[in-house]
Amino acid sequence: MIELALPWVLLALPLPLIMYFLPATASNEAAPLKMPVLVSSSTPKTLLGNQKKTPISLLALLWVLLVISASQPQWLGEPVNIPTEGRELMVAVDLSGSMQVEDMSLNGTTVNRLEMLKVLLGDFIDRRVGDRIGLILFGDDAYMQTPMTFDRKTVKQMLDETVLGLVGKQTAIGDAIALSVKRFAEKAESNRVLLLLTDGQNTAGKILPEQALELAVAKNVTIYSVGIGADVMIQRSLFGKRRVNPSSELDEETLTKLAVDTGGKYFRARSSEDMEEIYQLLDQLEPVEQEQQQMRPLTALFYYPLAIAAILVFSYILWLNISIYRPVGKSKNTQVIGDNNG
């Protein structure tokens, strides 16, 4: 909707009309200000004949446009929710080689762990309205893929574009935690939550999980760790079928300690159904702020009537100059002076 920042300025609209009806005062004094003549005086008759008074309607329209512009019209946009507290949620995703194991079922189709994670984690990110979210990918090392942002769409897009082997085939859990703590430390005080998703144990990196845990405790970072992978998987070979445990390298003890010592919780995701339940439980443990403040963006519109007034003035001046300098036709009584020798 359109509103005026200075509506009282509209009281100036009838001023020219009031001035017009005021009684005139006679004065014999010379004009205190003399305007210079901008055009040549060599053809006074032509100029006087072409001079025209500015139409009252044009003057009235210009006055209305200028008064409206001075009242500062502005467009009041739709309400936009803004968070009332600085909740920060960092998501660390394991991209090691073991994430390609196809032991997850999603919508009746067997997929690898990363593909299942993209779908369900993407839905979880969509629900975190008002949270500032960041994305870390870790393999041989940990990398910040998306810094802390309210733009959940971008975070989800960057998650969808991840591929296995992008950051190596090993698992640097300690580096991922340390990088998260560092990014949290750069921000003001807030609810700091790290969601750590992995299917293995720490096999790479410069910082051990125990060292990273000390940093997280010192900076009040809460870790929710999720161990991904099924307990049983059927493998087919030349000798028939056999049952194997694809999650035999999952270090549940370390993941549990990381969560408990920071006030968080460890979850075990053996299927896509387990993962969905974990995300729903996280929504309860770290609820989204419901009482949000609202703001309505303002867009200034004063330059529209001001631009229209300027275009009208310049157009009128251009038309006036064209009419003043229009060539005068030759007179019928023009005398031609011949050659003196003729």
Coordinates of N, CA and C in Angstrom, one line a residue, residues 113-336:
R113 N 23.9 -43.6 1.1 CA 23.6 -42.8 2.4 C 23.6 -41.3 2.1
L114 N 24.4 -40.8 1.1 CA 24.4 -39.4 0.8 C 23.1 -39.0 0.2
E115 N 22.6 -39.7 -0.8 CA 21.4 -39.4 -1.4 C 20.2 -39.3 -0.5
M116 N 20.1 -40.3 0.5 CA 19.1 -40.2 1.5 C 19.3 -39.0 2.4
L117 N 20.5 -38.7 2.7 CA 20.8 -37.5 3.5 C 20.4 -36.2 2.9
K118 N 20.6 -36.1 1.6 CA 20.2 -34.8 0.8 C 18.7 -34.6 0.9
V119 N 17.9 -35.6 0.7 CA 16.5 -35.4 0.7 C 16.0 -35.1 2.1
L120 N 16.3 -35.9 3.1 CA 15.7 -35.7 4.4 C 16.3 -34.5 5.2
L121 N 17.6 -34.2 5.0 CA 18.3 -33.1 5.6 C 17.8 -31.8 4.9
G122 N 17.5 -31.9 3.6 CA 16.9 -30.7 2.9 C 15.6 -30.3 3.5
D123 N 14.7 -31.3 3.8 CA 13.4 -31.0 4.4 C 13.6 -30.4 5.8
F124 N 14.6 -30.9 6.5 CA 14.8 -30.4 7.9 C 15.3 -28.9 7.8
I125 N 16.1 -28.6 6.8 CA 16.6 -27.2 6.7 C 15.5 -26.3 6.3
D126 N 14.5 -26.8 5.5 CA 13.4 -25.9 5.1 C 12.5 -25.5 6.3
R127 N 12.5 -26.4 7.3 CA 11.7 -26.1 8.5 C 12.3 -25.2 9.5
R128 N 13.6 -24.9 9.3 CA 14.3 -24.1 10.3 C 14.2 -22.6 10.0
V129 N 12.9 -22.1 9.9 CA 12.6 -20.7 9.7 C 13.2 -19.9 10.8
G130 N 13.9 -18.9 10.5 CA 14.5 -18.0 11.5 C 15.8 -18.3 12.1
D131 N 16.3 -19.5 11.7 CA 17.7 -19.9 12.2 C 18.7 -19.5 11.1
R132 N 19.9 -19.1 11.6 CA 21.0 -18.9 10.8 C 21.7 -20.2 10.6
I133 N 21.9 -20.7 9.4 CA 22.4 -22.0 9.1 C 23.6 -21.9 8.3
G134 N 24.6 -22.8 8.6 CA 25.8 -22.9 7.8 C 26.1 -24.4 7.5
L135 N 26.9 -24.6 6.4 CA 27.1 -26.0 6.0 C 28.6 -26.2 5.8
I136 N 29.1 -27.3 6.5 CA 30.4 -27.8 6.4 C 30.5 -29.2 5.8
L137 N 31.4 -29.3 4.9 CA 31.7 -30.7 4.3 C 33.0 -31.1 4.7
F138 N 33.1 -32.4 5.1 CA 34.4 -32.9 5.6 C 34.7 -34.3 5.0
G139 N 36.0 -34.5 4.7 CA 36.5 -35.8 4.2 C 37.9 -35.9 4.7
D140 N 38.9 -35.7 3.8 CA 40.3 -35.6 4.3 C 40.5 -34.4 5.1
D141 N 39.8 -33.3 4.8 CA 39.8 -32.1 5.6 C 38.4 -31.6 5.7
A142 N 38.2 -30.5 6.5 CA 36.9 -29.9 6.6 C 36.9 -28.5 5.9
Y143 N 35.8 -28.3 5.2 CA 35.7 -27.1 4.4 C 34.3 -26.4 4.7
M144 N 34.3 -25.0 4.7 CA 33.1 -24.3 4.9 C 32.5 -24.1 3.5
Q145 N 31.4 -24.8 3.3 CA 30.7 -24.7 2.0 C 29.7 -23.5 2.0
T146 N 29.0 -23.3 3.1 CA 28.1 -22.1 3.1 C 28.3 -21.5 4.5
P147 N 28.6 -20.2 4.6 CA 28.7 -19.5 5.9 C 27.4 -19.3 6.5
M148 N 27.3 -18.9 7.7 CA 26.1 -18.7 8.4 C 25.2 -17.7 7.6
T149 N 24.0 -18.1 7.4 CA 23.0 -17.3 6.6 C 21.6 -17.7 6.9
F150 N 20.7 -16.7 6.7 CA 19.3 -17.0 6.9 C 18.7 -17.5 5.6
D151 N 19.5 -17.6 4.5 CA 19.0 -18.0 3.2 C 19.0 -19.6 3.2
R152 N 18.0 -20.2 3.6 CA 17.9 -21.6 3.7 C 17.9 -22.2 2.3
K153 N 17.4 -21.5 1.3 CA 17.3 -22.0 -0.1 C 18.7 -22.3 -0.6
T154 N 19.6 -21.3 -0.3 CA 21.0 -21.4 -0.8 C 21.7 -22.6 -0.1
V155 N 21.5 -22.7 1.2 CA 22.1 -23.8 1.9 C 21.7 -25.2 1.4
K156 N 20.4 -25.3 1.1 CA 19.8 -26.5 0.6 C 20.4 -26.8 -0.8
Q157 N 20.5 -25.8 -1.6 CA 21.1 -25.9 -3.0 C 22.5 -26.4 -2.9
M158 N 23.3 -25.8 -2.1 CA 24.7 -26.3 -1.9 C 24.8 -27.7 -1.4
L159 N 23.9 -28.1 -0.6 CA 23.8 -29.5 -0.2 C 23.5 -30.4 -1.3
D160 N 22.5 -30.0 -2.1 CA 22.1 -30.9 -3.3 C 23.3 -31.0 -4.3
E161 N 24.2 -30.0 -4.4 CA 25.2 -30.1 -5.4 C 26.5 -30.8 -4.9
T162 N 26.5 -31.3 -3.7 CA 27.6 -32.1 -3.2 C 27.7 -33.4 -3.8
V163 N 29.0 -33.9 -4.0 CA 29.2 -35.2 -4.6 C 30.2 -35.9 -3.8
L164 N 30.2 -37.2 -3.8 CA 31.1 -38.1 -3.1 C 32.5 -37.9 -3.6
G165 N 33.5 -37.8 -2.7 CA 34.9 -37.6 -3.1 C 35.3 -36.2 -3.3
L166 N 34.3 -35.3 -3.1 CA 34.6 -33.9 -3.3 C 35.7 -33.4 -2.4
V167 N 35.8 -33.8 -1.2 CA 36.8 -33.4 -0.2 C 37.6 -34.5 0.3
G168 N 37.7 -35.6 -0.4 CA 38.5 -36.7 -0.1 C 37.7 -37.9 0.4
K169 N 38.4 -39.1 0.7 CA 37.7 -40.3 1.0 C 37.8 -40.7 2.5
Q170 N 38.5 -39.9 3.2 CA 38.7 -40.3 4.7 C 37.7 -39.4 5.5
T171 N 37.8 -39.4 6.8 CA 36.9 -38.8 7.7 C 37.6 -38.0 8.8
A172 N 37.5 -36.6 8.6 CA 38.2 -35.7 9.6 C 37.1 -35.1 10.5
I173 N 36.6 -35.9 11.4 CA 35.6 -35.5 12.4 C 36.1 -34.3 13.2
G174 N 37.3 -34.5 13.8 CA 37.9 -33.4 14.6 C 38.0 -32.1 14.0
D175 N 38.4 -32.1 12.7 CA 38.6 -30.8 11.9 C 37.2 -30.2 11.7
A176 N 36.2 -31.0 11.4 CA 34.9 -30.5 11.2 C 34.3 -29.8 12.4
I177 N 34.5 -30.4 13.6 CA 34.1 -29.7 14.9 C 34.8 -28.5 15.1
A178 N 36.2 -28.5 14.9 CA 37.0 -27.3 15.2 C 36.6 -26.2 14.3
L179 N 36.4 -26.5 13.0 CA 36.0 -25.4 12.1 C 34.6 -24.8 12.5
S180 N 33.7 -25.7 12.9 CA 32.4 -25.2 13.4 C 32.6 -24.2 14.6
V181 N 33.4 -24.6 15.5 CA 33.6 -23.8 16.7 C 34.2 -22.5 16.3
K182 N 35.1 -22.5 15.4 CA 35.8 -21.2 14.9 C 34.7 -20.3 14.3
R183 N 33.9 -20.8 13.5 CA 32.8 -20.0 12.9 C 31.9 -19.5 13.9
F184 N 31.5 -20.3 14.9 CA 30.7 -19.8 16.0 C 31.3 -18.6 16.7
A185 N 32.6 -18.8 17.0 CA 33.4 -17.8 17.7 C 33.4 -16.4 17.1
E186 N 33.2 -16.4 15.7 CA 33.2 -15.1 15.0 C 31.9 -14.3 15.2
K187 N 30.9 -15.0 15.7 CA 29.6 -14.3 15.9 C 29.4 -13.9 17.3
A188 N 28.3 -13.1 17.5 CA 27.9 -12.7 18.9 C 27.3 -13.9 19.6
E189 N 27.0 -13.7 20.9 CA 26.5 -14.7 21.7 C 25.1 -15.2 21.1
S190 N 24.9 -16.5 21.1 CA 23.7 -17.0 20.5 C 23.6 -18.5 20.9
N191 N 22.5 -19.1 20.5 CA 22.3 -20.6 20.7 C 23.1 -21.3 19.6
R192 N 24.2 -21.9 20.0 CA 25.1 -22.5 19.0 C 24.9 -24.0 19.0
V193 N 24.5 -24.5 17.8 CA 24.2 -25.9 17.7 C 24.9 -26.5 16.5
L194 N 25.6 -27.6 16.7 CA 26.3 -28.3 15.6 C 25.6 -29.7 15.4
L195 N 25.1 -29.9 14.2 CA 24.6 -31.2 13.8 C 25.6 -31.9 13.0
L196 N 26.2 -33.0 13.6 CA 27.3 -33.7 13.0 C 26.7 -35.0 12.4
L197 N 26.9 -35.2 11.1 CA 26.4 -36.4 10.4 C 27.5 -37.2 9.8
T198 N 27.7 -38.4 10.3 CA 28.8 -39.2 9.8 C 28.5 -40.7 9.8
D199 N 29.2 -41.5 9.1 CA 29.0 -43.0 9.1 C 30.3 -43.7 9.4
G200 N 31.3 -43.0 10.0 CA 32.5 -43.8 10.3 C 33.2 -43.3 11.5
Q201 N 34.5 -43.2 11.5 CA 35.3 -42.8 12.6 C 36.4 -41.8 12.1
N202 N 37.0 -41.1 13.0 CA 38.0 -40.2 12.7 C 39.3 -40.9 12.1
T203 N 39.5 -40.6 10.8 CA 40.7 -41.3 10.2 C 41.6 -40.3 9.5
A204 N 41.3 -39.0 9.7 CA 42.2 -38.0 9.0 C 42.0 -36.7 9.8
G205 N 42.7 -35.6 9.3 CA 42.6 -34.3 9.9 C 43.8 -34.0 10.8
K206 N 43.9 -32.8 11.2 CA 45.0 -32.3 12.1 C 44.6 -32.2 13.6
I207 N 43.3 -32.3 13.8 CA 42.8 -32.2 15.2 C 42.0 -33.4 15.6
L208 N 42.3 -34.0 16.7 CA 41.6 -35.2 17.2 C 40.2 -34.8 17.7
P209 N 39.2 -35.7 17.7 CA 37.9 -35.4 18.2 C 38.0 -35.0 19.7
E210 N 38.9 -35.6 20.5 CA 39.0 -35.2 21.9 C 39.4 -33.7 22.0
Q211 N 40.3 -33.3 21.2 CA 40.8 -31.9 21.2 C 39.7 -30.9 20.8
A212 N 39.0 -31.3 19.7 CA 37.9 -30.5 19.2 C 36.7 -30.4 20.3
L213 N 36.6 -31.5 21.0 CA 35.5 -31.5 22.1 C 35.8 -30.5 23.1
E214 N 37.1 -30.3 23.5 CA 37.5 -29.3 24.5 C 37.1 -27.9 24.0
L215 N 37.4 -27.7 22.7 CA 37.0 -26.4 22.1 C 35.5 -26.1 22.1
A216 N 34.8 -27.1 21.8 CA 33.3 -27.0 21.8 C 32.7 -26.7 23.2
V217 N 33.3 -27.4 24.2 CA 32.8 -27.1 25.6 C 33.2 -25.7 26.0
A218 N 34.4 -25.3 25.6 CA 34.8 -23.9 26.0 C 34.0 -22.8 25.4
K219 N 33.5 -23.1 24.2 CA 32.7 -22.1 23.5 C 31.2 -22.3 23.6
N220 N 30.8 -23.2 24.4 CA 29.3 -23.5 24.7 C 28.6 -23.9 23.4
V221 N 29.2 -24.8 22.6 CA 28.6 -25.4 21.4 C 28.0 -26.7 21.8
T222 N 26.7 -26.8 21.4 CA 26.0 -28.1 21.7 C 26.0 -28.9 20.4
I223 N 26.5 -30.2 20.6 CA 26.7 -31.1 19.4 C 25.6 -32.2 19.5
Y224 N 24.9 -32.3 18.4 CA 23.9 -33.4 18.1 C 24.6 -34.3 17.0
S225 N 25.1 -35.5 17.4 CA 25.7 -36.3 16.5 C 24.8 -37.4 16.0
V226 N 25.0 -37.8 14.7 CA 24.1 -38.8 14.1 C 25.0 -39.8 13.4
G227 N 24.9 -41.1 13.8 CA 25.6 -42.1 13.1 C 24.7 -42.8 12.1
I228 N 25.2 -42.8 10.8 CA 24.4 -43.2 9.7 C 24.9 -44.6 9.2
G229 N 23.9 -45.5 8.9 CA 24.3 -46.8 8.3 C 23.4 -47.9 8.9
A230 N 23.1 -48.8 8.1 CA 22.3 -50.0 8.5 C 23.2 -51.0 9.2
D231 N 22.5 -51.8 10.1 CA 23.3 -52.9 10.8 C 23.5 -54.1 10.0
V232 N 22.6 -54.4 9.1 CA 22.6 -55.6 8.3 C 22.4 -55.2 6.8
M233 N 23.2 -55.9 5.9 CA 23.1 -55.7 4.5 C 23.4 -57.0 3.8
I234 N 22.7 -57.3 2.8 CA 22.8 -58.6 2.1 C 23.7 -58.3 0.9
Q235 N 24.8 -59.0 0.8 CA 25.8 -58.9 -0.3 C 25.7 -60.2 -1.2
R236 N 25.7 -60.0 -2.5 CA 25.7 -61.1 -3.4 C 27.0 -61.3 -4.0
S237 N 27.4 -62.5 -4.1 CA 28.8 -62.8 -4.7 C 28.7 -64.1 -5.5
L238 N 29.8 -64.6 -6.0 CA 29.8 -65.9 -6.8 C 29.4 -67.1 -5.9
F239 N 29.6 -66.9 -4.6 CA 29.4 -68.0 -3.6 C 28.0 -67.9 -3.0
G240 N 27.1 -66.9 -3.5 CA 25.8 -66.8 -2.9 C 25.6 -65.5 -2.2
K241 N 24.7 -65.5 -1.3 CA 24.4 -64.3 -0.5 C 25.0 -64.4 0.9
R242 N 25.4 -63.3 1.5 CA 25.9 -63.3 2.8 C 25.5 -62.0 3.5
R243 N 25.3 -62.1 4.8 CA 24.9 -60.9 5.6 C 26.2 -60.3 6.2
V244 N 26.2 -58.9 6.0 CA 27.4 -58.2 6.5 C 26.9 -57.0 7.3
N245 N 27.7 -56.4 8.1 CA 27.4 -55.2 8.8 C 28.1 -54.0 8.2
P246 N 27.4 -53.2 7.4 CA 28.1 -52.1 6.7 C 28.5 -50.9 7.6
S247 N 28.1 -51.0 8.8 CA 28.4 -49.9 9.8 C 29.4 -50.4 10.8
S248 N 30.3 -51.3 10.5 CA 31.2 -51.9 11.5 C 32.3 -50.9 11.9
E249 N 32.5 -49.9 11.0 CA 33.6 -48.9 11.4 C 33.0 -47.6 12.0
L250 N 31.7 -47.6 12.3 CA 31.1 -46.5 13.0 C 31.5 -46.4 14.4
D251 N 32.1 -45.3 14.8 CA 32.6 -45.1 16.2 C 31.5 -44.4 17.0
E252 N 30.6 -45.3 17.5 CA 29.5 -44.8 18.3 C 29.9 -44.2 19.6
E253 N 31.0 -44.8 20.2 CA 31.4 -44.4 21.5 C 31.9 -42.9 21.4
T254 N 32.7 -42.6 20.4 CA 33.2 -41.2 20.3 C 32.1 -40.2 20.0
L255 N 31.2 -40.6 19.1 CA 30.0 -39.7 18.8 C 29.1 -39.5 20.0
T256 N 29.0 -40.5 20.8 CA 28.1 -40.4 22.0 C 28.8 -39.4 23.0
K257 N 30.1 -39.5 23.2 CA 30.8 -38.7 24.1 C 30.8 -37.2 23.6
L258 N 30.9 -37.0 22.3 CA 30.9 -35.6 21.8 C 29.5 -35.0 22.1
A259 N 28.5 -35.7 22.0 CA 27.1 -35.2 22.2 C 26.9 -35.0 23.7
V260 N 27.1 -36.0 24.5 CA 26.8 -35.9 25.9 C 27.6 -34.8 26.6
D261 N 28.9 -34.7 26.3 CA 29.8 -33.8 27.0 C 29.4 -32.3 26.7
T262 N 28.7 -32.1 25.6 CA 28.3 -30.7 25.2 C 26.9 -30.4 25.5
G263 N 26.2 -31.4 26.1 CA 24.8 -31.1 26.4 C 23.8 -31.5 25.3
G264 N 24.3 -32.2 24.3 CA 23.5 -32.7 23.2 C 23.1 -34.1 23.3
K265 N 22.9 -34.8 22.1 CA 22.4 -36.2 22.2 C 22.9 -36.9 20.9
Y266 N 23.2 -38.2 21.1 CA 23.6 -39.0 20.0 C 22.4 -39.8 19.4
F267 N 22.3 -39.9 18.1 CA 21.2 -40.6 17.4 C 21.8 -41.6 16.5
R268 N 21.1 -42.7 16.3 CA 21.5 -43.8 15.4 C 20.5 -43.9 14.3
A269 N 20.9 -43.6 13.1 CA 20.0 -43.7 11.9 C 20.3 -44.9 11.1
R270 N 19.5 -46.0 11.2 CA 19.7 -47.2 10.5 C 18.9 -47.2 9.2
S271 N 18.0 -46.3 9.1 CA 17.1 -46.2 7.9 C 16.7 -44.8 7.7
S272 N 16.0 -44.6 6.5 CA 15.5 -43.2 6.3 C 14.4 -42.9 7.3
E273 N 13.6 -43.9 7.7 CA 12.6 -43.6 8.7 C 13.2 -43.1 10.0
D274 N 14.3 -43.8 10.4 CA 15.0 -43.3 11.6 C 15.5 -41.9 11.5
M275 N 16.0 -41.6 10.3 CA 16.6 -40.2 10.1 C 15.5 -39.2 10.2
E276 N 14.3 -39.5 9.6 CA 13.2 -38.5 9.7 C 12.7 -38.3 11.1
E277 N 12.7 -39.4 11.9 CA 12.3 -39.3 13.3 C 13.4 -38.4 14.1
I278 N 14.6 -38.6 13.7 CA 15.7 -37.8 14.4 C 15.5 -36.3 14.1
Y279 N 15.2 -35.9 12.9 CA 15.0 -34.5 12.6 C 13.8 -34.0 13.3
Q280 N 12.7 -34.8 13.4 CA 11.5 -34.3 14.1 C 11.9 -34.1 15.6
L281 N 12.7 -35.0 16.2 CA 13.1 -34.9 17.6 C 14.0 -33.6 17.8
L282 N 14.8 -33.3 16.8 CA 15.7 -32.2 16.8 C 14.8 -30.9 16.8
D283 N 13.7 -30.9 16.1 CA 12.8 -29.8 16.1 C 12.2 -29.5 17.5
Q284 N 12.1 -30.6 18.2 CA 11.6 -30.4 19.6 C 12.7 -30.0 20.6
L285 N 13.9 -30.6 20.4 CA 15.0 -30.2 21.3 C 15.5 -28.8 21.1
E286 N 15.5 -28.4 19.8 CA 15.9 -27.0 19.5 C 14.8 -26.4 18.7
P287 N 13.7 -26.0 19.3 CA 12.6 -25.5 18.6 C 12.8 -24.2 17.9
V288 N 12.1 -24.0 16.8 CA 12.2 -22.7 16.1 C 11.5 -21.6 16.9
E289 N 12.0 -20.5 16.9 CA 11.4 -19.3 17.6 C 10.1 -19.0 17.0
Q290 N 9.0 -19.1 17.8 CA 7.6 -18.8 17.3 C 7.2 -17.4 17.3
E291 N 7.6 -16.7 18.4 CA 7.2 -15.3 18.5 C 8.3 -14.4 17.8
Q292 N 8.0 -14.1 16.6 CA 8.9 -13.4 15.7 C 8.5 -12.0 15.5
Q293 N 9.4 -11.1 15.4 CA 9.1 -9.7 15.1 C 8.9 -9.6 13.6
Q294 N 8.2 -8.5 13.2 CA 7.9 -8.3 11.8 C 8.3 -6.9 11.4
M295 N 8.7 -6.8 10.2 CA 9.0 -5.5 9.6 C 8.4 -5.4 8.2
R296 N 8.1 -4.2 7.8 CA 7.5 -3.9 6.5 C 8.4 -3.0 5.8
P297 N 9.0 -3.5 4.7 CA 10.0 -2.8 3.9 C 9.3 -1.6 3.3
L298 N 10.0 -0.4 3.2 CA 9.5 0.8 2.6 C 10.3 1.1 1.4
T299 N 9.6 1.5 0.3 CA 10.3 1.9 -0.9 C 9.9 3.3 -1.3
A300 N 10.8 4.2 -1.4 CA 10.5 5.6 -1.7 C 10.0 5.7 -3.1
L301 N 8.9 6.6 -3.2 CA 8.3 6.8 -4.5 C 8.3 8.3 -4.9
F302 N 8.9 9.2 -4.1 CA 8.9 10.6 -4.4 C 9.4 11.0 -5.8
Y303 N 10.4 10.2 -6.3 CA 11.1 10.5 -7.5 C 10.2 10.4 -8.7
Y304 N 9.1 9.6 -8.6 CA 8.2 9.4 -9.8 C 7.5 10.7 -10.1
P305 N 6.7 11.4 -9.2 CA 6.1 12.7 -9.5 C 7.2 13.7 -9.8
L306 N 8.3 13.7 -9.2 CA 9.4 14.7 -9.5 C 9.9 14.5 -10.9
A307 N 10.1 13.3 -11.3 CA 10.5 13.0 -12.7 C 9.5 13.4 -13.7
I308 N 8.2 13.2 -13.4 CA 7.2 13.6 -14.4 C 7.1 15.2 -14.5
A309 N 7.3 15.9 -13.4 CA 7.3 17.3 -13.4 C 8.5 17.8 -14.2
A310 N 9.7 17.2 -14.0 CA 10.9 17.6 -14.8 C 10.7 17.4 -16.3
I311 N 10.1 16.3 -16.7 CA 9.9 16.0 -18.1 C 8.9 17.0 -18.7
L312 N 7.8 17.3 -17.9 CA 6.9 18.3 -18.4 C 7.6 19.7 -18.6
V313 N 8.4 20.1 -17.7 CA 9.1 21.4 -17.8 C 10.0 21.5 -19.0
F314 N 10.8 20.4 -19.1 CA 11.8 20.4 -20.3 C 11.0 20.3 -21.6
S315 N 10.0 19.6 -21.6 CA 9.2 19.4 -22.9 C 8.6 20.8 -23.3
Y316 N 8.1 21.5 -22.3 CA 7.4 22.8 -22.5 C 8.5 23.8 -23.0
I317 N 9.6 23.8 -22.3 CA 10.7 24.7 -22.8 C 11.2 24.4 -24.2
L318 N 11.3 23.1 -24.5 CA 11.7 22.7 -25.9 C 10.6 23.2 -26.9
W319 N 9.4 23.0 -26.6 CA 8.3 23.4 -27.5 C 8.3 24.9 -27.6
L320 N 8.5 25.6 -26.5 CA 8.5 27.1 -26.6 C 9.7 27.6 -27.4
N321 N 10.9 27.1 -27.3 CA 12.0 27.5 -28.1 C 11.8 27.2 -29.6
I322 N 11.2 26.1 -29.9 CA 10.9 25.7 -31.3 C 10.0 26.8 -31.9
S323 N 8.9 27.1 -31.1 CA 7.9 28.1 -31.7 C 8.5 29.5 -31.8
I324 N 9.4 29.9 -30.9 CA 10.0 31.2 -30.9 C 11.0 31.3 -32.1
Y325 N 11.8 30.3 -32.3 CA 12.8 30.4 -33.4 C 12.3 29.9 -34.7
R326 N 11.0 29.7 -34.8 CA 10.4 29.2 -36.1 C 10.7 30.2 -37.2
P327 N 11.2 29.8 -38.4 CA 11.6 30.8 -39.4 C 10.3 31.6 -39.9
V328 N 10.5 32.9 -40.1 CA 9.5 33.8 -40.6 C 9.5 33.8 -42.1
G329 N 8.3 33.7 -42.8 CA 8.2 33.6 -44.3 C 8.6 35.0 -44.9
K330 N 9.1 34.9 -46.1 CA 9.5 36.1 -46.8 C 8.3 37.1 -47.1
S331 N 8.6 38.4 -47.0 CA 7.5 39.4 -47.2 C 7.4 39.6 -48.7
K332 N 6.1 39.9 -49.1 CA 5.8 40.1 -50.5 C 6.5 41.4 -51.0
N333 N 6.8 42.3 -50.2 CA 7.3 43.6 -50.6 C 8.8 43.7 -50.5
T334 N 9.4 42.5 -50.5 CA 10.9 42.4 -50.4 C 11.5 43.1 -51.6
Q335 N 12.4 44.1 -51.4 CA 13.1 44.8 -52.5 C 14.4 44.1 -52.8
V336 N 14.6 43.8 -54.1 CA 15.9 43.2 -54.5 C 16.8 44.2 -55.1

